[in-house]
């Protein structure tokens, strides 16, 4: 496995691989890798000839300084994990490599309503930061396929729009959310939770399933109230819990069996912010 810290070295390697007719799969991450990330690498290996993963804790997508400072980092372990799972290249850029002209946003990405709802509402500027880093990575790597996790559902929609607006050929492959046995969605942030807290956090997914089970018989408002009570009884604080149209992500209270919907949630356990979603 090769490790590159500079775009020009990565680009040389990719030019060689593309010259050999190999297709490139790209898995961007912020490190502290878990099986969810590994499942993306495995999908990339299945679907493409040459798998590039990146590890970069992107400062511009953190709207909260403490969150950035506390974000788990374990690069040595991450590199072993990627190598063990057959990744071909890890790109490990510095902040300066990605942002040679500083961190300020010089360009506004037009994300429509996606920028202001759900994650966008509670993490102002977050998706602009995501687009800043992903645009820089994609424009240099130009992968055939980009592998993203459904866990970050709104992010998948934002990046799909970005790829479309960039006019590049990259196809997006959205991979299912990997969960602990308890149902808790795997997340790097789970590393900041004790075993007992992880048990409590599993209530998030149980409550999403509860809503899905009853959505045909009860109003969403009613189910939402019950779900929030359940989650708060497990000592979490719900930031949002919404039903949204799957295609547009427009928030609604009205479920119908003809359309597709997503339940989306963000909740805090202590200082740790967790998100999850479930498709209906
Ligand atoms: P992150 O390192 O959290 O920025 O995530 C990097 C990629 O891994 C994103 O596309 C995430 O959606 C994806 N991912 C994170 N958690 C999971 C999970 N539990 N299952 C599947 N993919 C995930």
XYZ file of C-alpha atoms and ligand atoms in Angstrom:
303
model
C 0.000 0.000 0.000
C 1.296 3.464 -0.876
C 0.887 6.575 1.239
C 0.989 10.025 -0.335
C 0.943 13.398 1.362
C 1.036 15.604 -1.733
C -1.406 15.917 -4.610
C 1.340 15.812 -7.222
C 2.618 12.400 -6.033
C -0.923 11.043 -5.873
C -1.666 12.414 -9.343
C 1.462 10.702 -10.770
C 0.388 7.382 -9.306
C -3.171 7.794 -10.605
C -1.959 8.782 -14.069
C 0.013 5.491 -14.146
C -2.967 3.461 -12.998
C -5.378 5.188 -15.391
C -2.793 4.637 -18.158
C -3.015 0.903 -17.434
C -6.759 1.155 -17.988
C -7.620 0.788 -14.289
C -10.766 2.312 -12.844
C -10.328 4.387 -9.681
C -12.545 4.146 -6.589
C -12.297 6.878 -3.959
C -13.302 6.714 -0.279
C -12.878 10.047 1.537
C -12.761 9.844 5.348
C -11.763 11.836 8.405
C -9.977 8.839 9.925
C -10.575 7.051 13.258
C -11.703 4.287 10.949
C -14.319 1.709 11.889
C -16.097 -1.075 10.040
C -18.426 1.417 8.336
C -15.412 2.990 6.604
C -13.984 -0.449 5.876
C -17.246 -1.484 4.192
C -16.813 1.473 1.805
C -13.269 0.348 1.006
C -14.559 -3.171 0.373
C -17.267 -1.848 -1.974
C -14.633 0.191 -3.791
C -12.450 -2.900 -4.160
C -15.356 -4.864 -5.572
C -16.458 -2.233 -8.038
C -13.168 -0.680 -9.186
C -9.575 -1.735 -9.920
C -7.694 0.712 -7.725
C -8.870 2.009 -4.353
C -7.813 5.369 -2.951
C -8.823 6.359 0.587
C -8.119 9.746 2.087
C -7.757 10.607 5.740
C -8.154 14.300 6.474
C -9.886 15.937 9.417
C -11.296 18.853 7.474
C -11.243 21.994 9.657
C -13.630 23.981 7.450
C -16.575 21.647 8.051
C -16.465 21.995 11.844
C -18.705 24.794 13.017
C -17.615 24.087 16.600
C -13.952 24.457 17.671
C -14.277 22.004 20.562
C -15.675 19.353 18.230
C -12.657 19.750 15.924
C -10.219 19.590 18.856
C -11.917 16.513 20.320
C -12.340 14.670 17.021
C -10.686 11.227 17.467
C -7.449 10.729 15.553
C -5.444 7.521 15.175
C -3.567 7.589 11.887
C -1.160 4.717 12.610
C -4.020 2.362 13.363
C -6.008 3.652 10.372
C -3.128 2.921 7.982
C -2.840 -0.650 9.281
C -6.585 -1.142 8.865
C -6.655 0.134 5.276
C -3.629 -1.973 4.367
C -5.148 -5.054 5.998
C -8.331 -4.520 3.967
C -6.547 -4.227 0.657
C -6.606 -0.462 0.035
C -4.103 0.513 -2.668
C -3.382 4.093 -1.654
C -4.001 6.329 1.336
C -3.877 10.063 0.764
C -2.842 11.854 3.927
C -2.651 15.565 3.119
C -1.779 18.380 5.515
C -4.165 21.303 6.018
C -1.792 23.387 3.897
C -1.879 20.880 1.053
C -5.675 21.136 0.858
C -5.913 24.847 1.682
C -2.712 26.516 0.430
C -4.506 29.868 0.359
C -6.018 29.611 3.833
C -9.271 28.327 5.242
C -11.581 31.158 4.269
C -14.392 30.312 1.908
C -13.735 32.189 -1.317
C -16.585 30.607 -3.225
C -20.162 29.878 -2.215
C -21.539 26.495 -3.264
C -25.191 26.741 -4.221
C -26.873 23.911 -2.323
C -30.389 25.307 -2.341
C -32.502 24.390 0.675
C -30.123 21.523 1.572
C -27.841 24.092 3.128
C -30.450 25.366 5.596
C -32.375 22.312 6.798
C -31.549 19.481 9.235
C -27.730 19.317 9.555
C -27.450 22.601 7.683
C -29.718 24.359 10.168
C -27.876 23.166 13.256
C -24.358 23.254 11.807
C -24.210 26.528 9.863
C -21.448 26.491 7.255
C -20.893 22.753 7.647
C -21.843 21.767 4.106
C -19.878 24.661 2.594
C -16.831 23.175 4.340
C -17.698 19.682 3.112
C -17.959 21.006 -0.456
C -14.674 22.898 -0.145
C -12.710 19.759 0.711
C -14.597 17.351 -1.539
C -14.291 19.659 -4.563
C -10.523 19.939 -4.029
C -10.149 16.161 -3.659
C -12.406 15.206 -6.564
C -10.967 17.721 -9.013
C -7.462 16.283 -8.479
C -8.310 12.585 -8.118
C -11.097 12.430 -10.728
C -12.225 8.975 -9.605
C -14.582 6.802 -11.628
C -16.567 6.051 -8.473
C -16.982 7.849 -5.185
C -18.110 5.755 -2.190
C -20.213 7.440 0.490
C -22.123 6.171 3.528
C -25.886 6.458 3.857
C -25.236 7.259 7.530
C -24.583 10.838 6.354
C -27.680 10.952 4.202
C -27.881 14.701 3.660
C -24.147 14.792 2.921
C -24.734 12.232 0.147
C -27.301 14.579 -1.389
C -25.004 17.594 -1.041
C -22.082 15.774 -2.659
C -24.316 14.428 -5.447
C -25.257 18.021 -6.246
C -21.613 19.109 -6.072
C -20.526 16.353 -8.484
C -23.305 17.304 -10.875
C -22.405 21.010 -10.708
C -18.694 20.229 -11.203
C -19.645 18.448 -14.421
C -17.293 15.525 -13.754
C -17.925 11.910 -14.748
C -17.600 10.468 -11.217
C -20.446 8.143 -10.258
C -21.622 7.985 -6.671
C -22.138 4.740 -4.828
C -24.062 5.051 -1.556
C -23.325 2.207 0.898
C -25.631 1.083 3.728
C -25.041 2.167 7.324
C -23.047 -0.341 9.354
C -24.273 -0.751 12.915
C -23.121 -2.232 16.214
C -25.091 -5.301 17.341
C -27.145 -2.929 19.476
C -28.237 -1.022 16.357
C -26.085 2.024 17.143
C -24.735 3.411 13.855
C -20.957 3.075 13.750
C -19.271 6.446 13.983
C -15.817 7.760 14.805
C -17.516 9.852 17.470
C -18.625 6.661 19.282
C -14.994 6.393 20.449
C -15.778 9.235 22.826
C -18.544 7.197 24.506
C -18.141 4.651 27.310
C -19.642 1.187 26.846
C -22.549 2.217 29.060
C -23.148 5.351 26.999
C -23.078 3.341 23.775
C -25.845 1.193 25.222
C -27.902 4.329 25.876
C -27.154 5.715 22.416
C -28.624 2.570 20.829
C -32.035 4.028 21.770
C -31.692 6.381 18.779
C -32.038 3.529 16.275
C -34.667 1.700 18.360
C -36.818 4.816 18.294
C -36.403 5.273 14.534
C -37.540 1.672 14.109
C -40.443 2.329 16.477
C -41.627 5.211 14.281
C -41.229 3.160 11.097
C -43.249 0.284 12.616
C -46.213 2.496 13.482
C -46.161 5.199 10.809
C -49.084 3.701 8.912
C -51.348 3.696 11.973
C -50.437 6.852 13.882
C -49.642 10.439 13.024
C -45.972 11.345 12.738
C -46.453 14.129 15.320
C -47.641 11.597 17.854
C -44.874 9.103 17.102
C -42.258 11.843 17.187
C -43.392 12.956 20.645
C -43.179 9.375 21.936
C -39.807 8.750 20.304
C -38.315 11.914 21.788
C -39.550 10.863 25.227
C -37.954 7.410 24.797
C -34.644 8.918 23.693
C -34.626 11.497 26.470
C -35.310 8.765 29.018
C -32.052 7.175 27.817
C -30.309 10.476 28.813
C -29.880 11.869 25.313
C -30.978 15.283 24.080
C -32.683 15.341 20.690
C -31.610 18.214 18.439
C -33.958 17.311 15.592
C -36.063 14.355 14.572
C -37.788 14.819 11.231
C -39.650 12.977 8.530
C -38.555 14.072 5.058
C -39.314 13.237 1.477
C -36.530 10.915 0.309
C -35.954 12.641 -3.033
C -36.136 16.303 -2.051
C -35.444 16.008 1.696
C -38.369 18.397 2.188
C -39.518 18.117 5.793
C -43.113 17.015 6.319
C -45.450 15.567 8.928
C -47.567 13.772 6.374
C -46.641 10.209 5.592
C -48.222 8.357 2.681
C -47.548 4.837 1.481
C -46.974 5.887 -2.159
C -43.909 8.091 -1.632
C -40.538 7.283 -0.102
C -39.427 8.966 3.104
C -36.468 9.212 5.444
C -36.436 9.672 9.182
C -33.465 11.785 10.193
C -32.174 12.501 13.663
C -29.390 14.270 15.530
C -29.017 13.803 19.276
C -26.449 14.597 21.938
C -25.170 12.232 24.572
C -23.246 14.573 26.843
C -21.005 16.535 24.488
C -21.055 13.929 21.733
C -23.307 14.621 18.777
C -24.704 11.571 16.981
C -26.724 11.357 13.766
C -28.678 8.545 12.170
C -31.436 7.944 9.639
C -33.811 5.271 8.479
C -35.526 4.994 5.112
C -39.224 4.244 4.984
P -16.314 10.311 8.157
O -14.938 9.779 8.407
O -17.215 10.253 9.333
O -16.289 11.653 7.459
O -16.989 9.307 7.121
C -16.363 8.965 5.917
C -17.345 8.183 5.073
O -17.747 7.007 5.779
C -18.645 8.956 4.784
O -19.062 8.700 3.460
C -19.598 8.386 5.803
O -20.956 8.490 5.420
C -19.144 6.938 5.839
N -19.606 6.299 7.086
C -19.499 6.794 8.344
N -20.091 5.962 9.229
C -20.576 4.919 8.517
C -21.303 3.734 8.855
N -21.640 3.448 10.116
N -21.647 2.880 7.861
C -21.315 3.168 6.566
N -20.621 4.268 6.191
C -20.261 5.132 7.133
